[in-house]
mmCIF file of C-alpha atoms and ligand atoms in Angstrom:
data_model
loop_
_atom_site.group_PDB
_atom_site.id
_atom_site.type_symbol
_atom_site.label_atom_id
_atom_site.label_comp_id
_atom_site.label_asym_id
_atom_site.label_seq_id
_atom_site.Cartn_x
_atom_site.Cartn_y
_atom_site.Cartn_z
ATOM 1 C CA MET A 1 -57.740 46.973 -11.129
ATOM 2 C CA PRO A 2 -58.771 44.844 -8.109
ATOM 3 C CA ILE A 3 -60.224 41.370 -8.739
ATOM 4 C CA SER A 4 -63.909 41.084 -7.734
ATOM 5 C CA VAL A 5 -64.356 38.115 -5.402
ATOM 6 C CA ILE A 6 -67.276 36.254 -3.867
ATOM 7 C CA LEU A 7 -65.969 34.211 -0.941
ATOM 8 C CA ASP A 8 -68.124 31.116 -0.376
ATOM 9 C CA CYS A 9 -67.119 29.689 2.995
ATOM 10 C CA ASP A 10 -67.977 27.872 6.253
ATOM 11 C CA PRO A 11 -66.064 29.757 8.969
ATOM 12 C CA GLY A 12 -64.208 27.798 10.279
ATOM 13 C CA HIS A 13 -60.832 28.963 11.629
ATOM 14 C CA ASP A 14 -58.979 28.925 8.302
ATOM 15 C CA ASP A 15 -62.008 30.405 6.484
ATOM 16 C CA VAL A 16 -61.772 33.394 8.841
ATOM 17 C CA LEU A 17 -58.153 33.960 7.855
ATOM 18 C CA ALA A 18 -59.239 33.853 4.193
ATOM 19 C CA MET A 19 -61.982 36.413 4.920
ATOM 20 C CA LEU A 20 -59.448 38.740 6.524
ATOM 21 C CA VAL A 21 -56.958 38.499 3.668
ATOM 22 C CA ALA A 22 -59.738 39.080 1.111
ATOM 23 C CA HIS A 23 -60.818 42.173 3.020
ATOM 24 C CA GLY A 24 -57.338 43.510 3.694
ATOM 25 C CA HIS A 25 -55.517 43.072 0.383
ATOM 26 C CA ARG A 26 -55.678 46.054 -1.978
ATOM 27 C CA ASP A 27 -55.893 43.836 -5.095
ATOM 28 C CA ILE A 28 -59.124 42.150 -3.966
ATOM 29 C CA ASP A 29 -62.551 43.766 -4.122
ATOM 30 C CA LEU A 30 -64.566 41.512 -1.821
ATOM 31 C CA ILE A 31 -68.161 41.763 -3.073
ATOM 32 C CA ALA A 32 -69.778 39.171 -0.833
ATOM 33 C CA VAL A 33 -69.227 36.496 1.765
ATOM 34 C CA THR A 34 -71.636 33.593 1.290
ATOM 35 C CA THR A 35 -71.992 30.735 3.743
ATOM 36 C CA VAL A 36 -72.823 27.053 3.511
ATOM 37 C CA CYS A 37 -73.096 24.153 5.940
ATOM 38 C CA GLY A 38 -69.718 22.497 6.304
ATOM 39 C CA ASN A 39 -67.542 22.860 9.360
ATOM 40 C CA GLN A 40 -70.745 23.504 11.326
ATOM 41 C CA THR A 41 -74.426 24.136 10.606
ATOM 42 C CA VAL A 42 -75.151 26.957 8.217
ATOM 43 C CA ASP A 43 -76.667 28.999 11.058
ATOM 44 C CA MET A 44 -73.493 28.761 13.094
ATOM 45 C CA VAL A 45 -71.079 29.497 10.272
ATOM 46 C CA THR A 46 -73.241 32.435 9.178
ATOM 47 C CA ASP A 47 -73.171 33.884 12.702
ATOM 48 C CA ASN A 48 -69.409 33.389 12.678
ATOM 49 C CA ALA A 49 -69.014 35.195 9.352
ATOM 50 C CA LEU A 50 -71.103 38.139 10.545
ATOM 51 C CA ALA A 51 -69.156 38.369 13.818
ATOM 52 C CA VAL A 52 -65.826 38.404 11.978
ATOM 53 C CA GLY A 53 -67.147 40.916 9.459
ATOM 54 C CA SER A 54 -68.199 43.153 12.338
ATOM 55 C CA LEU A 55 -64.806 42.948 14.019
ATOM 56 C CA ALA A 56 -62.952 43.647 10.774
ATOM 57 C CA GLY A 57 -65.165 46.550 9.622
ATOM 58 C CA MET A 58 -66.631 44.781 6.578
ATOM 59 C CA GLY A 59 -69.765 46.935 6.407
ATOM 60 C CA GLU A 60 -69.529 47.328 2.617
ATOM 61 C CA VAL A 61 -69.463 43.587 1.956
ATOM 62 C CA MET A 62 -72.712 41.642 1.386
ATOM 63 C CA PHE A 63 -73.277 38.567 3.560
ATOM 64 C CA ALA A 64 -75.718 35.846 2.495
ATOM 65 C CA ARG A 65 -76.701 32.534 4.048
ATOM 66 C CA GLY A 66 -76.632 29.481 1.804
ATOM 67 C CA ALA A 67 -77.476 25.795 1.831
ATOM 68 C CA ASP A 68 -78.318 24.113 5.121
ATOM 69 C CA ARG A 69 -77.622 20.606 3.799
ATOM 70 C CA PRO A 70 -75.623 18.880 1.055
ATOM 71 C CA LEU A 71 -77.446 18.060 -2.201
ATOM 72 C CA ALA A 72 -78.006 14.362 -1.527
ATOM 73 C CA ARG A 73 -76.508 13.414 1.820
ATOM 74 C CA GLU A 74 -76.700 14.004 5.524
ATOM 75 C CA HIS A 75 -74.494 16.826 6.776
ATOM 76 C CA ARG A 76 -71.559 15.788 8.994
ATOM 77 C CA PRO A 77 -69.851 18.817 10.577
ATOM 78 C CA ALA A 78 -66.183 19.008 11.618
ATOM 79 C CA ALA A 79 -66.604 19.762 15.335
ATOM 80 C CA ASP A 80 -63.435 17.775 16.099
ATOM 81 C CA ILE A 81 -61.348 20.414 14.313
ATOM 82 C CA HIS A 82 -63.428 23.613 14.614
ATOM 83 C CA GLY A 83 -65.381 23.038 17.848
ATOM 84 C CA GLU A 84 -69.078 23.206 18.646
ATOM 85 C CA THR A 85 -69.511 26.713 17.216
ATOM 86 C CA GLY A 86 -67.265 26.183 14.183
ATOM 87 C CA MET A 87 -65.105 29.034 15.490
ATOM 88 C CA ASP A 88 -64.170 27.914 19.019
ATOM 89 C CA GLY A 89 -61.275 29.548 20.837
ATOM 90 C CA PRO A 90 -61.426 33.346 21.027
ATOM 91 C CA ALA A 91 -64.304 35.333 22.538
ATOM 92 C CA ARG A 92 -66.974 35.895 19.867
ATOM 93 C CA PRO A 93 -67.047 39.498 18.575
ATOM 94 C CA ALA A 94 -70.425 41.270 18.745
ATOM 95 C CA ASN A 95 -72.343 41.261 15.468
ATOM 96 C CA THR A 96 -73.283 44.650 14.020
ATOM 97 C CA LEU A 97 -73.978 43.532 10.425
ATOM 98 C CA ILE A 98 -77.166 42.362 8.713
ATOM 99 C CA LEU A 99 -77.686 39.555 6.236
ATOM 100 C CA ASP A 100 -78.681 40.102 2.628
ATOM 101 C CA PRO A 101 -82.241 38.724 2.227
ATOM 102 C CA ARG A 102 -81.298 36.583 -0.790
ATOM 103 C CA PRO A 103 -80.207 32.955 -0.426
ATOM 104 C CA ALA A 104 -76.502 32.691 -1.236
ATOM 105 C CA PRO A 105 -76.931 30.834 -4.577
ATOM 106 C CA GLN A 106 -79.243 33.599 -5.834
ATOM 107 C CA LEU A 107 -76.828 36.318 -4.751
ATOM 108 C CA ILE A 108 -74.008 34.501 -6.564
ATOM 109 C CA VAL A 109 -76.092 34.359 -9.753
ATOM 110 C CA ASP A 110 -77.200 38.002 -9.504
ATOM 111 C CA GLU A 111 -73.699 39.344 -8.976
ATOM 112 C CA ILE A 112 -72.113 37.296 -11.759
ATOM 113 C CA MET A 113 -74.874 38.029 -14.289
ATOM 114 C CA SER A 114 -75.014 41.774 -13.549
ATOM 115 C CA ARG A 115 -71.261 42.395 -13.837
ATOM 116 C CA PRO A 116 -69.060 42.190 -16.946
ATOM 117 C CA ALA A 117 -68.297 38.628 -18.072
ATOM 118 C CA GLY A 118 -64.967 37.481 -16.701
ATOM 119 C CA SER A 119 -64.837 40.053 -13.926
ATOM 120 C CA VAL A 120 -65.890 37.872 -10.955
ATOM 121 C CA THR A 121 -64.001 35.014 -9.332
ATOM 122 C CA ILE A 122 -65.684 32.748 -6.790
ATOM 123 C CA VAL A 123 -63.299 31.594 -4.103
ATOM 124 C CA ALA A 124 -64.846 28.575 -2.390
ATOM 125 C CA THR A 125 -63.339 27.302 0.851
ATOM 126 C CA ALA A 126 -66.173 24.976 1.852
ATOM 127 C CA PRO A 127 -68.397 22.233 0.400
ATOM 128 C CA LEU A 128 -69.529 23.262 -3.096
ATOM 129 C CA THR A 129 -73.303 23.049 -2.500
ATOM 130 C CA ASN A 130 -74.002 26.765 -3.082
ATOM 131 C CA LEU A 131 -72.084 26.731 -6.373
ATOM 132 C CA ALA A 132 -73.995 23.690 -7.631
ATOM 133 C CA LEU A 133 -77.302 25.331 -6.669
ATOM 134 C CA ALA A 134 -76.260 28.569 -8.396
ATOM 135 C CA LEU A 135 -75.439 26.595 -11.582
ATOM 136 C CA ALA A 136 -78.914 25.032 -11.413
ATOM 137 C CA ILE A 137 -80.523 28.488 -11.225
ATOM 138 C CA GLU A 138 -78.406 29.968 -14.036
ATOM 139 C CA PRO A 139 -75.974 27.695 -15.936
ATOM 140 C CA ARG A 140 -74.554 30.695 -17.842
ATOM 141 C CA ILE A 141 -72.618 31.771 -14.749
ATOM 142 C CA ALA A 142 -70.072 29.132 -15.805
ATOM 143 C CA GLU A 143 -69.363 31.157 -18.965
ATOM 144 C CA ARG A 144 -68.855 34.377 -16.996
ATOM 145 C CA ALA A 145 -66.841 33.503 -13.883
ATOM 146 C CA ASP A 146 -63.766 31.622 -12.713
ATOM 147 C CA VAL A 147 -63.572 29.515 -9.591
ATOM 148 C CA ALA A 148 -60.716 28.848 -7.170
ATOM 149 C CA ILE A 149 -61.288 26.321 -4.408
ATOM 150 C CA MET A 150 -59.722 24.808 -1.345
ATOM 151 C CA GLY A 151 -60.696 21.207 -1.677
ATOM 152 C CA GLY A 152 -59.634 17.769 -2.741
ATOM 153 C CA ALA A 153 -56.263 16.132 -2.949
ATOM 154 C CA ILE A 154 -54.151 14.575 -5.675
ATOM 155 C CA GLU A 155 -53.262 11.719 -3.345
ATOM 156 C CA ASN A 156 -54.328 11.130 0.297
ATOM 157 C CA GLY A 157 -57.512 12.627 1.713
ATOM 158 C CA ASN A 158 -57.868 13.922 5.270
ATOM 159 C CA VAL A 159 -61.256 12.419 6.265
ATOM 160 C CA THR A 160 -60.851 9.130 4.433
ATOM 161 C CA ALA A 161 -57.854 7.740 2.593
ATOM 162 C CA SER A 162 -59.484 8.985 -0.610
ATOM 163 C CA ALA A 163 -61.323 12.187 0.246
ATOM 164 C CA GLU A 164 -60.779 15.669 1.620
ATOM 165 C CA PHE A 165 -63.463 17.187 3.897
ATOM 166 C CA ASN A 166 -64.939 19.887 1.609
ATOM 167 C CA ILE A 167 -65.426 17.453 -1.258
ATOM 168 C CA LEU A 168 -66.619 14.549 0.902
ATOM 169 C CA VAL A 169 -69.362 16.613 2.573
ATOM 170 C CA ASP A 170 -71.037 17.142 -0.804
ATOM 171 C CA PRO A 171 -69.412 15.026 -3.534
ATOM 172 C CA GLU A 172 -72.411 15.419 -5.883
ATOM 173 C CA ALA A 173 -72.069 19.195 -5.735
ATOM 174 C CA ALA A 174 -68.330 18.987 -6.390
ATOM 175 C CA HIS A 175 -68.982 16.688 -9.346
ATOM 176 C CA ILE A 176 -71.380 19.276 -10.826
ATOM 177 C CA VAL A 177 -68.953 22.146 -10.254
ATOM 178 C CA PHE A 178 -66.001 20.400 -11.957
ATOM 179 C CA ALA A 179 -68.231 19.347 -14.878
ATOM 180 C CA ALA A 180 -69.460 22.898 -15.597
ATOM 181 C CA PRO A 181 -67.587 24.754 -18.354
ATOM 182 C CA TRP A 182 -65.675 27.205 -16.143
ATOM 183 C CA ARG A 183 -62.084 26.780 -15.055
ATOM 184 C CA VAL A 184 -61.710 25.543 -11.496
ATOM 185 C CA THR A 185 -58.351 26.057 -9.815
ATOM 186 C CA MET A 186 -58.032 23.436 -7.123
ATOM 187 C CA MET A 187 -55.786 23.991 -4.137
ATOM 188 C CA GLY A 188 -55.787 20.548 -2.553
ATOM 189 C CA LEU A 189 -54.034 19.047 0.435
ATOM 190 C CA GLU A 190 -50.638 18.678 -1.291
ATOM 191 C CA VAL A 191 -50.409 22.479 -1.300
ATOM 192 C CA THR A 192 -52.493 23.423 1.734
ATOM 193 C CA HIS A 193 -50.431 21.156 3.986
ATOM 194 C CA LEU A 194 -47.490 23.453 3.201
ATOM 195 C CA ALA A 195 -49.407 26.491 4.575
ATOM 196 C CA LEU A 196 -48.444 25.779 8.188
ATOM 197 C CA ALA A 197 -48.930 28.495 10.797
ATOM 198 C CA SER A 198 -45.522 28.227 12.466
ATOM 199 C CA ALA A 199 -44.507 29.939 15.726
ATOM 200 C CA GLU A 200 -42.722 32.545 13.595
ATOM 201 C CA VAL A 201 -45.890 33.261 11.586
ATOM 202 C CA ARG A 202 -47.880 33.650 14.808
ATOM 203 C CA ASN A 203 -45.236 36.001 16.264
ATOM 204 C CA ARG A 204 -45.523 38.162 13.154
ATOM 205 C CA LEU A 205 -49.310 38.182 13.476
ATOM 206 C CA ARG A 206 -49.196 39.181 17.142
ATOM 207 C CA SER A 207 -46.682 41.934 16.456
ATOM 208 C CA ILE A 208 -49.216 43.659 14.136
ATOM 209 C CA GLY A 209 -50.920 44.712 17.365
ATOM 210 C CA THR A 210 -54.523 45.162 16.130
ATOM 211 C CA PRO A 211 -57.636 43.459 17.549
ATOM 212 C CA VAL A 212 -58.134 41.689 14.210
ATOM 213 C CA ALA A 213 -54.597 40.259 14.226
ATOM 214 C CA ALA A 214 -54.935 39.201 17.874
ATOM 215 C CA PHE A 215 -58.226 37.467 17.032
ATOM 216 C CA ALA A 216 -56.575 35.624 14.123
ATOM 217 C CA ASP A 217 -53.753 34.497 16.397
ATOM 218 C CA GLU A 218 -56.195 33.206 19.032
ATOM 219 C CA LEU A 219 -58.001 31.241 16.319
ATOM 220 C CA LEU A 220 -54.697 29.675 15.311
ATOM 221 C CA GLN A 221 -54.039 28.701 18.928
ATOM 222 C CA PHE A 222 -57.260 26.620 19.068
ATOM 223 C CA PHE A 223 -56.831 25.342 15.509
ATOM 224 C CA GLY A 224 -53.257 24.267 16.269
ATOM 225 C CA GLU A 225 -54.298 22.377 19.407
ATOM 226 C CA ARG A 226 -57.027 20.501 17.536
ATOM 227 C CA TYR A 227 -54.780 19.686 14.562
ATOM 228 C CA ALA A 228 -52.167 18.344 16.987
ATOM 229 C CA GLU A 229 -54.734 16.135 18.753
ATOM 230 C CA VAL A 230 -56.786 14.952 15.787
ATOM 231 C CA GLN A 231 -54.342 14.800 12.876
ATOM 232 C CA ASP A 232 -50.923 14.764 14.599
ATOM 233 C CA PHE A 233 -49.732 18.013 13.017
ATOM 234 C CA ALA A 234 -47.063 20.029 14.891
ATOM 235 C CA GLU A 235 -48.405 23.234 13.269
ATOM 236 C CA PRO A 236 -51.868 23.762 11.757
ATOM 237 C CA PRO A 237 -52.354 23.947 7.972
ATOM 238 C CA VAL A 238 -54.332 27.094 7.158
ATOM 239 C CA HIS A 239 -55.852 25.506 4.051
ATOM 240 C CA ASP A 240 -58.367 28.144 3.028
ATOM 241 C CA LEU A 241 -55.799 30.884 2.490
ATOM 242 C CA CYS A 242 -54.385 29.062 -0.547
ATOM 243 C CA PRO A 243 -56.952 29.830 -3.287
ATOM 244 C CA LEU A 244 -57.106 33.442 -2.194
ATOM 245 C CA VAL A 245 -53.351 34.001 -2.166
ATOM 246 C CA TYR A 246 -53.280 32.293 -5.563
ATOM 247 C CA LEU A 247 -55.588 34.990 -6.936
ATOM 248 C CA ILE A 248 -53.486 37.760 -5.437
ATOM 249 C CA ALA A 249 -50.125 36.335 -6.513
ATOM 250 C CA PRO A 250 -50.340 33.325 -8.834
ATOM 251 C CA GLU A 251 -46.543 33.222 -9.094
ATOM 252 C CA VAL A 252 -46.398 32.018 -5.473
ATOM 253 C CA PHE A 253 -47.756 28.634 -6.642
ATOM 254 C CA GLU A 254 -46.651 25.992 -9.102
ATOM 255 C CA VAL A 255 -49.723 24.748 -10.974
ATOM 256 C CA ARG A 256 -50.575 22.293 -13.739
ATOM 257 C CA ASP A 257 -53.411 22.451 -16.288
ATOM 258 C CA VAL A 258 -55.286 19.193 -15.862
ATOM 259 C CA ASP A 259 -58.591 17.384 -16.100
ATOM 260 C CA ILE A 260 -60.239 16.838 -12.714
ATOM 261 C CA ASP A 261 -63.347 14.832 -11.872
ATOM 262 C CA VAL A 262 -64.948 13.748 -8.606
ATOM 263 C CA GLU A 263 -65.834 10.180 -7.621
ATOM 264 C CA ILE A 264 -69.474 9.913 -6.571
ATOM 265 C CA ALA A 265 -70.095 6.158 -6.839
ATOM 266 C CA GLY A 266 -67.145 4.352 -5.230
ATOM 267 C CA GLU A 267 -67.560 2.707 -1.838
ATOM 268 C CA LEU A 268 -63.973 3.292 -0.748
ATOM 269 C CA THR A 269 -63.244 6.254 -2.971
ATOM 270 C CA LEU A 270 -66.328 8.467 -2.537
ATOM 271 C CA GLY A 271 -65.338 12.124 -2.831
ATOM 272 C CA ARG A 272 -61.939 11.502 -4.371
ATOM 273 C CA THR A 273 -60.767 14.243 -6.724
ATOM 274 C CA VAL A 274 -59.331 12.368 -9.688
ATOM 275 C CA VAL A 275 -56.566 14.570 -11.106
ATOM 276 C CA ASP A 276 -55.090 13.392 -14.393
ATOM 277 C CA LEU A 277 -51.368 14.057 -14.010
ATOM 278 C CA ARG A 278 -50.244 11.117 -16.133
ATOM 279 C CA PRO A 279 -47.291 12.019 -18.367
ATOM 280 C CA GLN A 280 -49.339 11.173 -21.477
ATOM 281 C CA ALA A 281 -52.342 13.311 -20.430
ATOM 282 C CA THR A 282 -52.956 16.392 -22.547
ATOM 283 C CA ALA A 283 -53.425 19.754 -20.795
ATOM 284 C CA GLY A 284 -56.896 19.966 -19.258
ATOM 285 C CA ARG A 285 -59.348 22.791 -18.557
ATOM 286 C CA HIS A 286 -58.841 22.890 -14.794
ATOM 287 C CA ARG A 287 -55.768 23.762 -12.784
ATOM 288 C CA VAL A 288 -54.235 22.126 -9.731
ATOM 289 C CA GLY A 289 -51.670 23.508 -7.299
ATOM 290 C CA VAL A 290 -48.640 21.261 -6.786
ATOM 291 C CA ASP A 291 -46.199 23.438 -4.813
ATOM 292 C CA MET A 292 -45.764 26.915 -3.383
ATOM 293 C CA ASN A 293 -43.263 29.466 -2.108
ATOM 294 C CA VAL A 294 -44.094 29.331 1.597
ATOM 295 C CA ALA A 295 -42.164 32.453 2.658
ATOM 296 C CA ARG A 296 -43.782 34.646 0.013
ATOM 297 C CA PHE A 297 -47.194 33.164 0.863
ATOM 298 C CA TRP A 298 -46.971 34.233 4.512
ATOM 299 C CA ASP A 299 -45.602 37.679 3.598
ATOM 300 C CA ILE A 300 -48.811 38.299 1.616
ATOM 301 C CA VAL A 301 -51.036 37.008 4.411
ATOM 302 C CA ILE A 302 -49.329 39.108 7.099
ATOM 303 C CA GLU A 303 -49.320 42.262 4.931
ATOM 304 C CA SER A 304 -53.035 41.830 4.179
ATOM 305 C CA ILE A 305 -54.055 41.402 7.804
ATOM 306 C CA ALA A 306 -51.824 44.304 8.852
ATOM 307 C CA ALA A 307 -53.636 46.534 6.335
ATOM 308 C CA ILE A 308 -57.023 46.061 8.039
ATOM 309 C CA GLY A 309 -57.759 49.227 9.923
ATOM 310 C CA ALA A 310 -55.013 51.111 8.059
ATOM 311 C CA THR A 311 -55.961 53.545 5.261
ATOM 312 C CA SER A 312 -54.771 51.145 2.524
ATOM 313 C CA ALA A 313 -57.560 48.673 3.457
ATOM 314 C CA VAL A 314 -60.355 51.032 2.433
ATOM 315 C CA HIS A 315 -62.134 49.755 -0.692
HETATM 316 C C1 BDR B 1 -61.058 22.080 4.753
HETATM 317 O O1 BDR B 1 -62.013 21.558 5.667
HETATM 318 C C2 BDR B 1 -62.381 22.514 6.621
HETATM 319 O O2 BDR B 1 -62.384 21.959 7.898
HETATM 320 C C3 BDR B 1 -61.415 23.660 6.491
HETATM 321 O O3 BDR B 1 -62.057 24.895 6.769
HETATM 322 C C4 BDR B 1 -60.937 23.569 5.073
HETATM 323 O O4 BDR B 1 -61.784 24.297 4.205
HETATM 324 C C5 BDR B 1 -59.775 21.288 4.902
HETATM 325 O O5 BDR B 1 -59.984 19.947 4.560
HETATM 326 CA CA1 CA B 2 -63.414 25.916 5.087
#
């Protein structure tokens, strides 16, 4: 039975790869793609999501626009990494899809409350504003859904020494999401920095030979150049794939059951995900990724993207 997924994202080069894997893999039933301001304004990332959905034939997936600002702070986009459109690099595909009229938080609530408890997982690869707003509309969603995120870090951040981008953009929202009674699986930088798009990975993508795979490879070209310039990476980390591949194949990752909270008051530590991995800590409600099988990870990603356009991708 496929896992029903709502992908809450801010495409974003790595978010696009996550969208494609969610669409292509037979074990995922992608219900909706919801967008939020993060890598760029919510208008831009929504246009990007619709363009990618059009290219990949995602006509049966709902698309909804979400929050245009963090709960309590000014929005600071990541144009240095993702460009002025949030999806710079390849030519933009034409959009043939229409948006759901509901705001993303309402769609999230409606889908979780109308389906059997435990049947929906939210995969969030962006600031957690939409999830916090959905919890405010209907707190019972936290008794009926699981969450898997790209965000945070056990140790060093990537925007400040303490904080990772998705959490730092809206730390108050992240604090609310980790405090709610659902289980959040956090794929932070310790794991996502292992998900490097090497030359070999890109060769495999190109050899698929479809427009979707070529588009993904062109995204990685731009993403790789920016990661080299801005963060001194030889190959770009495709962060947002991690929570999705975890859902498909949890055995690919080594995880720990832990307590996690988010710092919202510290001057130097704002947005830090505080993960209690002390030896004396008892097992917590949340889960954090600590390692992964990189070869198996990329096999799943390549297979999923190769399935788009083939008969096995039809949901
Ligand atoms: C996260 O920030 C964004 O730029 C990426 O899309 C990813 O979700 C990495 O810190
Ligand atoms: Ca993202």
